[in-house]
Amino acid sequence: MTEELITCELTCPSSPTGPGKTLNGVKAKEMDFEQPIFSVLSGGVKPQQQQQPAGDTALSTSLAATTADTESGIFSGESEFCVEHESELDLFCGTEQRLICSHCAIVGSCHGHTVTPLATRVTAVRNQLVDVCEKMQLQALRIERFIDQTLAAKEQKLQVAASRAREQVLAQVSAAREALEEEEQRLLEGVQREEERVEQCLLTQRAHWSQALASLSQTRSGLVHTLTHTPDTQLVTSVQDIADRVEEAEGVGEPCDTDQLNLNPGCSDSRLLKGLWATAVLLGPNAYGSSFLKFDERTVSPLLSLSDDFYTLTFLHKKVRQSPPYDPARFDCWPNALGSLSMSSGTHSWVVDVGQSGAFKVGVCYTSLERKGSGNEARLGYNSQSWVLSHYDGDYSFCYAGKQVPLQVVRRPQRISLLLDWPTHTLMFYEPNSSAVLYSVTHPFSAPLLPAFAVTDRSITILH
């Protein structure tokens, strides 16, 4: 079905033309899809016709035009007469919704009513039908696009999403397969059920909108038939029936995309799986991460002191602070420092000894994090560039974009492990002594990340 609309000319001539004069004795044939209105309402579908010689072009044009006027009923000679005045019913009373003659309008029961010529009323009704049919055509196009494009694309994306979910499950299970076999099976079945649910939703949507499209097309075809084959006198008295059919078609509604047509990413999440996976990674041989991870000296705030081995940060009281040389990478107001290792792929872990510090932050941030000024742009956890676990005044919380999520910590951790899994965009804070996941967040990280730290009480140390 084409999406282009062809302008229809429905202007009726002011007076009928005798078929004998126009056709020169040629018998008029029934209106076909060559008429302009059918080019719109049929979506451009034309019945097959035999080719005619070029010399008959003028005759065919005259034939089509006269046939359209004749079969419209306006000039067909189909007239009725007023019982009261025995005059032709050539007017339409809008007040009483009936056909009348000129005497009824002047001296009869319809004197003073809203009266229009019959031809004008017929033209108005037909134009309304054209508008309705064009709207139905556009709606049918939208439904077809929803079926052919949106639902088809959803089916393709479903396979990709389900495949990614399986890969995530299998990758995590492989770290501790013997203990996770039962969990693996459960999760895979959950993904399968979710995939089947979405597939069923897609099938239901396709069936529903296909049926709606068929119903709409049937109603539209009926209205087209009414438009082209109903006599004028019957057409103007069938407005209510037409309105009922239009209302039924309008009840079809518009298709819309919903989350029910997407795979729920939570179907592959498992608290047990994440905990065991983190334990396998953080307690394994690579638990302490790369030996190249240190504090980046260039980023260390003047409020902090960095040890000679670049592994320990200590908060400085005012009386012992010194002004380091200016560096664009250095935090100048907040007591922050960044790690030396940029992360944009793979899985990374590191352990921070927080000891007895009563105020610290550990986490990650984008390399583009602001370094200067006392605003929130450079404050860890108070912007969209950093994700940190914060400990202050005895409370623990996860901070991001100025929002804090309180954490329930059973006992005060001496060490905090961090696990960043780039393929799944997961950042996890872990307490290695109790094997407890303090907090886990999934975020679509879009740029390289750096380990981020802050301390305002005592010291914190990167362990190796």
CSV table of C-alpha atoms in Angstrom, one decimal:
chain,number,residue,atom,x,y,z
A,1,MET,CA,0.0,0.0,0.0
A,2,THR,CA,1.5,3.4,-1.0
A,3,GLU,CA,1.8,6.0,1.6
A,4,GLU,CA,1.2,8.9,-0.9
A,5,LEU,CA,-2.2,10.6,-1.0
A,6,ILE,CA,-3.5,11.6,-4.4
A,7,THR,CA,-5.7,14.7,-4.5
A,8,CYS,CA,-9.3,13.9,-5.4
A,9,GLU,CA,-11.5,16.2,-7.4
A,10,LEU,CA,-15.1,15.7,-6.3
A,11,THR,CA,-16.6,18.9,-7.7
A,12,CYS,CA,-20.0,18.2,-9.2
A,13,PRO,CA,-21.1,20.1,-12.3
A,14,SER,CA,-24.0,22.6,-11.9
A,15,SER,CA,-26.3,20.9,-14.3
A,16,PRO,CA,-26.6,17.3,-15.7
A,17,THR,CA,-25.3,16.6,-19.1
A,18,GLY,CA,-27.2,14.3,-21.3
A,19,PRO,CA,-25.4,11.0,-21.9
A,20,GLY,CA,-26.4,11.1,-25.5
A,21,LYS,CA,-24.6,14.4,-26.1
A,22,THR,CA,-21.5,13.4,-24.3
A,23,LEU,CA,-21.1,9.8,-25.4
A,24,ASN,CA,-22.3,10.1,-29.0
A,25,GLY,CA,-24.3,6.9,-28.7
A,26,VAL,CA,-21.6,5.0,-26.8
A,27,LYS,CA,-23.1,3.1,-23.8
A,28,ALA,CA,-21.8,4.3,-20.4
A,29,LYS,CA,-20.0,1.7,-18.4
A,30,GLU,CA,-19.9,1.4,-14.6
A,31,MET,CA,-17.5,3.5,-12.6
A,32,ASP,CA,-14.2,1.7,-12.0
A,33,PHE,CA,-11.0,2.4,-10.1
A,34,GLU,CA,-9.8,4.8,-12.7
A,35,GLN,CA,-11.9,7.5,-11.0
A,36,PRO,CA,-9.8,9.9,-8.7
A,37,ILE,CA,-11.7,8.9,-5.6
A,38,PHE,CA,-10.8,5.3,-6.1
A,39,SER,CA,-7.1,6.2,-6.5
A,40,VAL,CA,-7.2,7.3,-2.9
A,41,LEU,CA,-9.6,4.9,-1.3
A,42,SER,CA,-8.2,1.8,-3.0
A,43,GLY,CA,-4.6,2.6,-2.3
A,44,GLY,CA,-3.8,2.9,-6.0
A,45,VAL,CA,-5.0,-0.6,-6.9
A,46,LYS,CA,-6.6,-0.6,-10.4
A,47,PRO,CA,-8.4,-3.4,-12.1
A,48,GLN,CA,-6.8,-4.7,-15.3
A,49,GLN,CA,-8.1,-3.1,-18.5
A,50,GLN,CA,-7.4,-3.6,-22.1
A,51,GLN,CA,-5.2,-1.0,-23.8
A,52,GLN,CA,-7.1,1.4,-26.1
A,53,PRO,CA,-5.7,3.2,-29.1
A,54,ALA,CA,-4.3,6.7,-28.6
A,55,GLY,CA,-7.1,8.1,-30.8
A,56,ASP,CA,-9.7,7.1,-28.3
A,57,THR,CA,-8.2,9.2,-25.4
A,58,ALA,CA,-10.6,12.1,-25.7
A,59,LEU,CA,-13.6,9.7,-25.9
A,60,SER,CA,-12.4,7.8,-22.8
A,61,THR,CA,-12.0,11.0,-20.8
A,62,SER,CA,-15.5,12.2,-21.8
A,63,LEU,CA,-16.9,8.8,-21.0
A,64,ALA,CA,-15.2,8.6,-17.5
A,65,ALA,CA,-16.3,12.1,-16.6
A,66,THR,CA,-19.9,11.6,-17.7
A,67,THR,CA,-20.1,8.2,-16.0
A,68,ALA,CA,-18.9,9.7,-12.7
A,69,ASP,CA,-21.6,12.4,-12.8
A,70,THR,CA,-24.3,10.0,-13.9
A,71,GLU,CA,-23.6,7.3,-11.3
A,72,SER,CA,-23.2,9.8,-8.5
A,73,GLY,CA,-26.9,10.0,-8.4
A,74,ILE,CA,-27.0,13.8,-8.4
A,75,PHE,CA,-27.8,14.0,-12.1
A,76,SER,CA,-29.2,10.5,-12.5
A,77,GLY,CA,-32.8,11.6,-12.9
A,78,GLU,CA,-33.7,9.6,-9.8
A,79,SER,CA,-36.3,12.1,-8.4
A,80,GLU,CA,-39.0,11.8,-5.8
A,81,PHE,CA,-42.0,14.1,-5.5
A,82,CYS,CA,-43.6,15.8,-2.5
A,83,VAL,CA,-46.9,14.1,-1.5
A,84,GLU,CA,-48.3,17.4,-0.3
A,85,HIS,CA,-47.3,19.7,-3.1
A,86,GLU,CA,-46.6,17.2,-5.9
A,87,SER,CA,-43.3,19.0,-6.6
A,88,GLU,CA,-39.8,17.5,-7.0
A,89,LEU,CA,-37.9,16.9,-3.8
A,90,ASP,CA,-34.9,19.0,-4.7
A,91,LEU,CA,-34.1,20.4,-1.2
A,92,PHE,CA,-32.9,19.0,2.1
A,93,CYS,CA,-34.2,20.3,5.4
A,94,GLY,CA,-31.4,20.3,8.0
A,95,THR,CA,-33.8,20.9,10.8
A,96,GLU,CA,-36.0,17.9,10.2
A,97,GLN,CA,-33.3,15.9,8.3
A,98,ARG,CA,-35.5,15.0,5.3
A,99,LEU,CA,-36.0,15.8,1.7
A,100,ILE,CA,-38.5,18.6,0.8
A,101,CYS,CA,-39.7,20.5,-2.2
A,102,SER,CA,-39.4,24.3,-2.7
A,103,HIS,CA,-43.1,24.8,-1.7
A,104,CYS,CA,-42.4,23.1,1.7
A,105,ALA,CA,-39.5,25.5,2.2
A,106,ILE,CA,-41.5,28.6,1.2
A,107,VAL,CA,-45.0,28.1,2.5
A,108,GLY,CA,-45.0,24.6,3.9
A,109,SER,CA,-44.0,23.0,7.2
A,110,CYS,CA,-40.3,23.7,6.7
A,111,HIS,CA,-40.7,27.4,6.3
A,112,GLY,CA,-37.9,29.1,8.3
A,113,HIS,CA,-35.9,26.0,8.6
A,114,THR,CA,-32.3,25.5,7.6
A,115,VAL,CA,-32.6,24.3,4.0
A,116,THR,CA,-29.9,23.5,1.4
A,117,PRO,CA,-30.1,22.3,-2.2
A,118,LEU,CA,-30.1,18.5,-2.5
A,119,ALA,CA,-27.0,18.6,-4.7
A,120,THR,CA,-25.1,20.7,-2.1
A,121,ARG,CA,-26.1,18.3,0.7
A,122,VAL,CA,-25.0,15.3,-1.4
A,123,THR,CA,-21.7,16.9,-2.1
A,124,ALA,CA,-21.1,17.7,1.5
A,125,VAL,CA,-21.9,14.1,2.6
A,126,ARG,CA,-19.7,12.7,-0.1
A,127,ASN,CA,-16.8,15.0,0.9
A,128,GLN,CA,-17.2,13.9,4.5
A,129,LEU,CA,-17.0,10.2,3.4
A,130,VAL,CA,-13.9,11.0,1.4
A,131,ASP,CA,-12.3,12.5,4.5
A,132,VAL,CA,-13.2,9.6,6.6
A,133,CYS,CA,-11.9,7.1,4.1
A,134,GLU,CA,-8.6,9.0,3.7
A,135,LYS,CA,-8.2,8.9,7.5
A,136,MET,CA,-8.9,5.2,7.5
A,137,GLN,CA,-6.3,4.7,4.8
A,138,LEU,CA,-3.7,6.6,6.9
A,139,GLN,CA,-4.6,4.6,9.9
A,140,ALA,CA,-4.3,1.4,7.9
A,141,LEU,CA,-0.9,2.5,6.8
A,142,ARG,CA,0.2,3.1,10.4
A,143,ILE,CA,-1.0,-0.3,11.5
A,144,GLU,CA,0.7,-1.9,8.6
A,145,ARG,CA,4.0,-0.1,9.4
A,146,PHE,CA,3.6,-1.2,13.1
A,147,ILE,CA,3.1,-4.8,12.0
A,148,ASP,CA,5.8,-4.9,9.3
A,149,GLN,CA,8.4,-2.6,10.9
A,150,THR,CA,7.9,-2.3,14.7
A,151,LEU,CA,6.9,-5.8,15.5
A,152,ALA,CA,9.4,-7.3,13.0
A,153,ALA,CA,12.2,-5.2,14.6
A,154,LYS,CA,11.1,-6.3,18.0
A,155,GLU,CA,11.4,-9.9,17.0
A,156,GLN,CA,14.9,-9.3,15.8
A,157,LYS,CA,15.9,-7.4,18.9
A,158,LEU,CA,14.4,-10.1,21.1
A,159,GLN,CA,16.8,-12.7,19.7
A,160,VAL,CA,19.7,-10.4,20.4
A,161,ALA,CA,18.6,-9.5,23.9
A,162,ALA,CA,17.9,-13.1,24.8
A,163,SER,CA,21.3,-14.1,23.4
A,164,ARG,CA,23.1,-11.4,25.5
A,165,ALA,CA,21.2,-12.5,28.6
A,166,ARG,CA,22.3,-16.1,28.1
A,167,GLU,CA,25.9,-15.0,27.6
A,168,GLN,CA,25.8,-13.0,30.8
A,169,VAL,CA,24.4,-15.9,32.7
A,170,LEU,CA,26.9,-18.4,31.3
A,171,ALA,CA,29.9,-16.1,31.8
A,172,GLN,CA,29.1,-15.6,35.4
A,173,VAL,CA,28.3,-19.3,36.1
A,174,SER,CA,31.6,-20.3,34.6
A,175,ALA,CA,33.5,-18.7,37.6
A,176,ALA,CA,32.0,-21.3,40.0
A,177,ARG,CA,30.3,-23.9,37.9
A,178,GLU,CA,30.1,-26.8,40.4
A,179,ALA,CA,28.2,-24.6,42.9
A,180,LEU,CA,26.1,-22.9,40.3
A,181,GLU,CA,24.8,-25.7,38.1
A,182,GLU,CA,21.3,-25.6,39.6
A,183,GLU,CA,21.3,-21.7,39.5
A,184,GLU,CA,22.4,-21.8,35.9
A,185,GLN,CA,19.5,-24.0,34.9
A,186,ARG,CA,17.0,-21.9,36.8
A,187,LEU,CA,18.2,-18.7,35.2
A,188,LEU,CA,18.3,-20.1,31.7
A,189,GLU,CA,14.8,-21.4,32.2
A,190,GLY,CA,13.8,-17.9,33.4
A,191,VAL,CA,15.3,-16.3,30.3
A,192,GLN,CA,13.5,-18.9,28.2
A,193,ARG,CA,10.2,-18.2,29.9
A,194,GLU,CA,10.7,-14.5,29.4
A,195,GLU,CA,11.6,-14.9,25.8
A,196,GLU,CA,8.5,-17.1,25.3
A,197,ARG,CA,6.4,-14.5,27.0
A,198,VAL,CA,7.6,-11.7,24.8
A,199,GLU,CA,7.1,-13.9,21.7
A,200,GLN,CA,3.6,-14.6,22.8
A,201,CYS,CA,3.0,-10.9,23.3
A,202,LEU,CA,4.4,-10.2,19.8
A,203,LEU,CA,2.1,-12.9,18.4
A,204,THR,CA,-0.9,-11.5,20.2
A,205,GLN,CA,-0.1,-8.0,19.1
A,206,ARG,CA,0.3,-9.2,15.5
A,207,ALA,CA,-2.9,-11.2,15.6
A,208,HIS,CA,-4.8,-8.3,17.2
A,209,TRP,CA,-3.7,-5.6,14.8
A,210,SER,CA,-4.0,-7.9,11.8
A,211,GLN,CA,-7.6,-8.5,12.8
A,212,ALA,CA,-8.1,-4.7,13.4
A,213,LEU,CA,-6.6,-4.0,10.0
A,214,ALA,CA,-9.0,-6.4,8.4
A,215,SER,CA,-12.0,-5.0,10.2
A,216,LEU,CA,-10.9,-1.5,9.3
A,217,SER,CA,-10.4,-2.4,5.7
A,218,GLN,CA,-13.8,-4.1,5.6
A,219,THR,CA,-15.5,-1.1,7.1
A,220,ARG,CA,-13.7,1.2,4.7
A,221,SER,CA,-14.7,-0.9,1.7
A,222,GLY,CA,-18.3,-0.8,2.9
A,223,LEU,CA,-18.2,3.0,3.1
A,224,VAL,CA,-16.6,3.2,-0.3
A,225,HIS,CA,-19.4,1.1,-1.7
A,226,THR,CA,-21.9,3.3,0.0
A,227,LEU,CA,-20.2,6.3,-1.4
A,228,THR,CA,-20.2,5.1,-5.0
A,229,HIS,CA,-23.3,3.0,-5.3
A,230,THR,CA,-25.9,4.5,-3.0
A,231,PRO,CA,-28.5,6.8,-4.6
A,232,ASP,CA,-28.6,10.3,-3.4
A,233,THR,CA,-31.9,10.1,-1.7
A,234,GLN,CA,-30.9,7.0,0.2
A,235,LEU,CA,-27.5,8.4,1.0
A,236,VAL,CA,-28.6,11.5,2.8
A,237,THR,CA,-31.0,9.5,4.9
A,238,SER,CA,-28.4,7.0,5.9
A,239,VAL,CA,-26.2,9.4,7.8
A,240,GLN,CA,-26.8,7.6,11.1
A,241,ASP,CA,-25.9,4.2,9.7
A,242,ILE,CA,-22.8,5.7,8.3
A,243,ALA,CA,-21.9,7.4,11.6
A,244,ASP,CA,-22.4,4.1,13.4
A,245,ARG,CA,-20.0,2.3,11.0
A,246,VAL,CA,-17.5,5.2,11.4
A,247,GLU,CA,-17.7,5.0,15.1
A,248,GLU,CA,-17.1,1.3,15.0
A,249,ALA,CA,-14.0,1.9,12.9
A,250,GLU,CA,-12.7,4.6,15.2
A,251,GLY,CA,-12.9,2.0,18.1
A,252,VAL,CA,-10.0,0.1,16.5
A,253,GLY,CA,-7.6,2.5,18.2
A,254,GLU,CA,-3.9,3.2,17.5
A,255,PRO,CA,-1.1,0.7,18.0
A,256,CYS,CA,1.6,1.6,20.5
A,257,ASP,CA,5.0,0.2,21.6
A,258,THR,CA,5.1,-0.9,25.2
A,259,ASP,CA,7.7,-2.5,27.6
A,260,GLN,CA,5.7,-5.7,27.4
A,261,LEU,CA,7.2,-6.2,23.9
A,262,ASN,CA,10.8,-6.1,25.3
A,263,LEU,CA,12.8,-8.8,27.1
A,264,ASN,CA,13.0,-7.9,30.8
A,265,PRO,CA,16.7,-7.6,31.6
A,266,GLY,CA,15.9,-8.6,35.2
A,267,CYS,CA,15.1,-12.2,34.1
A,268,SER,CA,18.9,-13.0,34.1
A,269,ASP,CA,19.7,-11.3,37.4
A,270,SER,CA,20.4,-13.4,40.5
A,271,ARG,CA,21.6,-12.2,43.9
A,272,LEU,CA,23.1,-15.6,44.6
A,273,LEU,CA,24.9,-15.6,41.2
A,274,LYS,CA,26.3,-12.1,41.6
A,275,GLY,CA,27.5,-12.9,45.1
A,276,LEU,CA,29.2,-16.1,44.2
A,277,TRP,CA,30.6,-14.6,41.0
A,278,ALA,CA,32.1,-11.7,43.0
A,279,THR,CA,33.5,-14.1,45.6
A,280,ALA,CA,35.2,-16.2,42.9
A,281,VAL,CA,36.8,-13.1,41.3
A,282,LEU,CA,37.6,-11.1,44.4
A,283,LEU,CA,39.0,-14.1,46.4
A,284,GLY,CA,40.8,-15.5,43.4
A,285,PRO,CA,44.5,-14.9,42.3
A,286,ASN,CA,43.5,-11.6,40.7
A,287,ALA,CA,41.5,-10.3,43.6
A,288,TYR,CA,43.8,-7.3,44.2
A,289,GLY,CA,43.9,-6.3,40.6
A,290,SER,CA,46.8,-4.9,38.6
A,291,SER,CA,50.0,-4.1,40.4
A,292,PHE,CA,50.1,-0.9,38.2
A,293,LEU,CA,47.1,0.5,40.1
A,294,LYS,CA,48.3,3.4,42.3
A,295,PHE,CA,47.1,6.8,43.2
A,296,ASP,CA,47.8,9.3,40.4
A,297,GLU,CA,50.1,11.9,42.0
A,298,ARG,CA,48.9,14.6,39.6
A,299,THR,CA,45.3,14.3,40.8
A,300,VAL,CA,45.9,14.3,44.6
A,301,SER,CA,44.2,17.2,46.4
A,302,PRO,CA,46.4,19.6,48.5
A,303,LEU,CA,44.2,18.5,51.4
A,304,LEU,CA,45.8,15.0,51.2
A,305,SER,CA,49.2,13.5,51.6
A,306,LEU,CA,50.4,10.8,49.3
A,307,SER,CA,52.9,8.1,50.5
A,308,ASP,CA,56.2,7.6,48.7
A,309,ASP,CA,55.0,4.3,47.2
A,310,PHE,CA,51.8,6.0,45.9
A,311,TYR,CA,49.5,3.5,47.7
A,312,THR,CA,48.3,5.5,50.7
A,313,LEU,CA,46.3,8.7,51.1
A,314,THR,CA,46.3,10.6,54.4
A,315,PHE,CA,44.1,13.5,55.3
A,316,LEU,CA,46.1,16.6,56.3
A,317,HIS,CA,45.1,19.0,59.0
A,318,LYS,CA,45.4,22.6,58.1
A,319,LYS,CA,48.5,23.4,60.0
A,320,VAL,CA,50.6,20.9,58.0
A,321,ARG,CA,49.2,21.5,54.5
A,322,GLN,CA,51.5,22.7,51.6
A,323,SER,CA,50.6,24.1,48.2
A,324,PRO,CA,51.7,21.6,45.5
A,325,PRO,CA,52.5,22.9,42.0
A,326,TYR,CA,49.6,23.7,39.8
A,327,ASP,CA,48.3,20.9,37.6
A,328,PRO,CA,45.1,20.9,35.5
A,329,ALA,CA,44.5,17.3,36.6
A,330,ARG,CA,44.6,18.1,40.4
A,331,PHE,CA,41.6,18.6,42.6
A,332,ASP,CA,42.0,21.9,44.3
A,333,CYS,CA,39.1,22.1,46.7
A,334,TRP,CA,37.7,18.6,47.4
A,335,PRO,CA,39.9,16.0,49.2
A,336,ASN,CA,39.9,13.7,46.2
A,337,ALA,CA,42.4,11.6,44.2
A,338,LEU,CA,42.1,9.2,41.3
A,339,GLY,CA,43.7,5.9,40.4
A,340,SER,CA,46.3,5.6,37.7
A,341,LEU,CA,44.6,2.8,35.7
A,342,SER,CA,42.0,3.6,33.0
A,343,MET,CA,39.3,1.0,32.5
A,344,SER,CA,37.1,0.6,29.4
A,345,SER,CA,36.9,-3.1,28.8
A,346,GLY,CA,37.2,-6.5,30.6
A,347,THR,CA,36.8,-7.2,34.3
A,348,HIS,CA,38.7,-5.2,37.0
A,349,SER,CA,39.0,-5.5,40.8
A,350,TRP,CA,40.9,-3.8,43.5
A,351,VAL,CA,40.8,-3.7,47.3
A,352,VAL,CA,41.0,-0.6,49.5
A,353,ASP,CA,42.0,-0.8,53.2
A,354,VAL,CA,39.9,1.8,54.9
A,355,GLY,CA,41.1,0.8,58.4
A,356,GLN,CA,39.6,3.0,61.1
A,357,SER,CA,38.8,6.0,58.8
A,358,GLY,CA,35.5,7.5,59.7
A,359,ALA,CA,35.0,9.5,56.5
A,360,PHE,CA,35.9,8.2,53.0
A,361,LYS,CA,34.6,7.5,49.5
A,362,VAL,CA,35.6,4.8,47.1
A,363,GLY,CA,34.3,4.2,43.6
A,364,VAL,CA,34.8,5.1,40.0
A,365,CYS,CA,34.4,8.2,37.8
A,366,TYR,CA,34.8,9.3,34.2
A,367,THR,CA,38.1,10.6,33.2
A,368,SER,CA,36.3,13.9,32.2
A,369,LEU,CA,35.3,14.6,35.9
A,370,GLU,CA,35.8,18.3,36.8
A,371,ARG,CA,38.9,18.8,39.0
A,372,LYS,CA,38.6,22.5,39.9
A,373,GLY,CA,36.3,24.4,42.1
A,374,SER,CA,34.1,23.7,45.1
A,375,GLY,CA,31.0,22.9,43.2
A,376,ASN,CA,29.3,19.6,42.9
A,377,GLU,CA,30.8,19.1,39.5
A,378,ALA,CA,34.1,18.1,41.3
A,379,ARG,CA,32.4,16.4,44.3
A,380,LEU,CA,32.4,12.6,44.2
A,381,GLY,CA,28.9,11.2,44.1
A,382,TYR,CA,27.2,14.5,43.5
A,383,ASN,CA,27.2,14.5,39.7
A,384,SER,CA,26.5,12.2,36.8
A,385,GLN,CA,30.2,11.5,36.4
A,386,SER,CA,31.0,9.5,39.5
A,387,TRP,CA,29.7,6.5,41.4
A,388,VAL,CA,30.9,6.0,45.0
A,389,LEU,CA,30.3,4.2,48.3
A,390,SER,CA,30.5,6.8,51.0
A,391,HIS,CA,31.1,6.4,54.8
A,392,TYR,CA,30.5,9.4,57.0
A,393,ASP,CA,29.4,9.9,60.6
A,394,GLY,CA,28.8,6.1,61.0
A,395,ASP,CA,26.5,5.7,58.0
A,396,TYR,CA,27.2,4.0,54.7
A,397,SER,CA,25.5,5.0,51.5
A,398,PHE,CA,25.8,4.7,47.7
A,399,CYS,CA,26.0,8.1,46.0
A,400,TYR,CA,25.4,9.1,42.4
A,401,ALA,CA,24.2,12.4,40.9
A,402,GLY,CA,23.5,13.8,44.3
A,403,LYS,CA,21.2,11.0,45.4
A,404,GLN,CA,22.1,8.7,48.3
A,405,VAL,CA,21.0,5.2,48.8
A,406,PRO,CA,21.4,4.1,52.5
A,407,LEU,CA,23.2,0.8,53.0
A,408,GLN,CA,22.6,-1.7,55.8
A,409,VAL,CA,26.0,-2.8,57.0
A,410,VAL,CA,26.1,-5.5,59.7
A,411,ARG,CA,29.6,-4.7,60.8
A,412,ARG,CA,32.1,-2.0,59.9
A,413,PRO,CA,34.3,-3.3,57.1
A,414,GLN,CA,38.1,-2.9,57.3
A,415,ARG,CA,38.5,-3.6,53.6
A,416,ILE,CA,36.3,-2.9,50.7
A,417,SER,CA,36.7,-4.6,47.4
A,418,LEU,CA,35.5,-3.1,44.1
A,419,LEU,CA,34.6,-5.1,41.0
A,420,LEU,CA,34.0,-3.5,37.7
A,421,ASP,CA,32.7,-5.7,34.9
A,422,TRP,CA,32.7,-3.7,31.7
A,423,PRO,CA,30.8,-6.2,29.5
A,424,THR,CA,27.8,-6.2,31.8
A,425,HIS,CA,28.3,-2.6,32.9
A,426,THR,CA,28.3,-3.7,36.6
A,427,LEU,CA,30.0,-2.0,39.5
A,428,MET,CA,30.0,-3.9,42.8
A,429,PHE,CA,31.1,-3.0,46.3
A,430,TYR,CA,32.1,-6.1,48.3
A,431,GLU,CA,33.2,-6.9,51.8
A,432,PRO,CA,35.8,-9.7,51.4
A,433,ASN,CA,35.9,-10.8,55.0
A,434,SER,CA,32.2,-11.6,55.2
A,435,SER,CA,31.7,-12.3,51.4
A,436,ALA,CA,28.8,-9.8,51.5
A,437,VAL,CA,27.8,-7.6,48.6
A,438,LEU,CA,27.4,-4.1,50.0
A,439,TYR,CA,25.9,-2.7,46.8
A,440,SER,CA,25.7,-3.4,43.1
A,441,VAL,CA,24.8,-1.0,40.3
A,442,THR,CA,24.3,-1.5,36.6
A,443,HIS,CA,24.9,1.5,34.4
A,444,PRO,CA,25.5,2.0,30.7
A,445,PHE,CA,29.0,3.5,31.1
A,446,SER,CA,29.8,5.4,28.0
A,447,ALA,CA,33.5,6.4,28.5
A,448,PRO,CA,36.6,5.2,30.2
A,449,LEU,CA,36.5,5.0,34.0
A,450,LEU,CA,39.1,5.7,36.7
A,451,PRO,CA,39.1,4.5,40.3
A,452,ALA,CA,38.1,7.4,42.5
A,453,PHE,CA,38.8,8.1,46.2
A,454,ALA,CA,38.3,10.7,48.9
A,455,VAL,CA,39.2,10.8,52.6
A,456,THR,CA,38.7,13.3,55.4
A,457,ASP,CA,39.7,11.2,58.3
A,458,ARG,CA,42.9,9.3,58.8
A,459,SER,CA,44.1,7.2,55.8
A,460,ILE,CA,43.1,4.7,53.1
A,461,THR,CA,45.4,2.4,51.2
A,462,ILE,CA,45.3,0.5,47.9
A,463,LEU,CA,46.3,-3.1,48.7
A,464,HIS,CA,48.3,-5.5,46.5
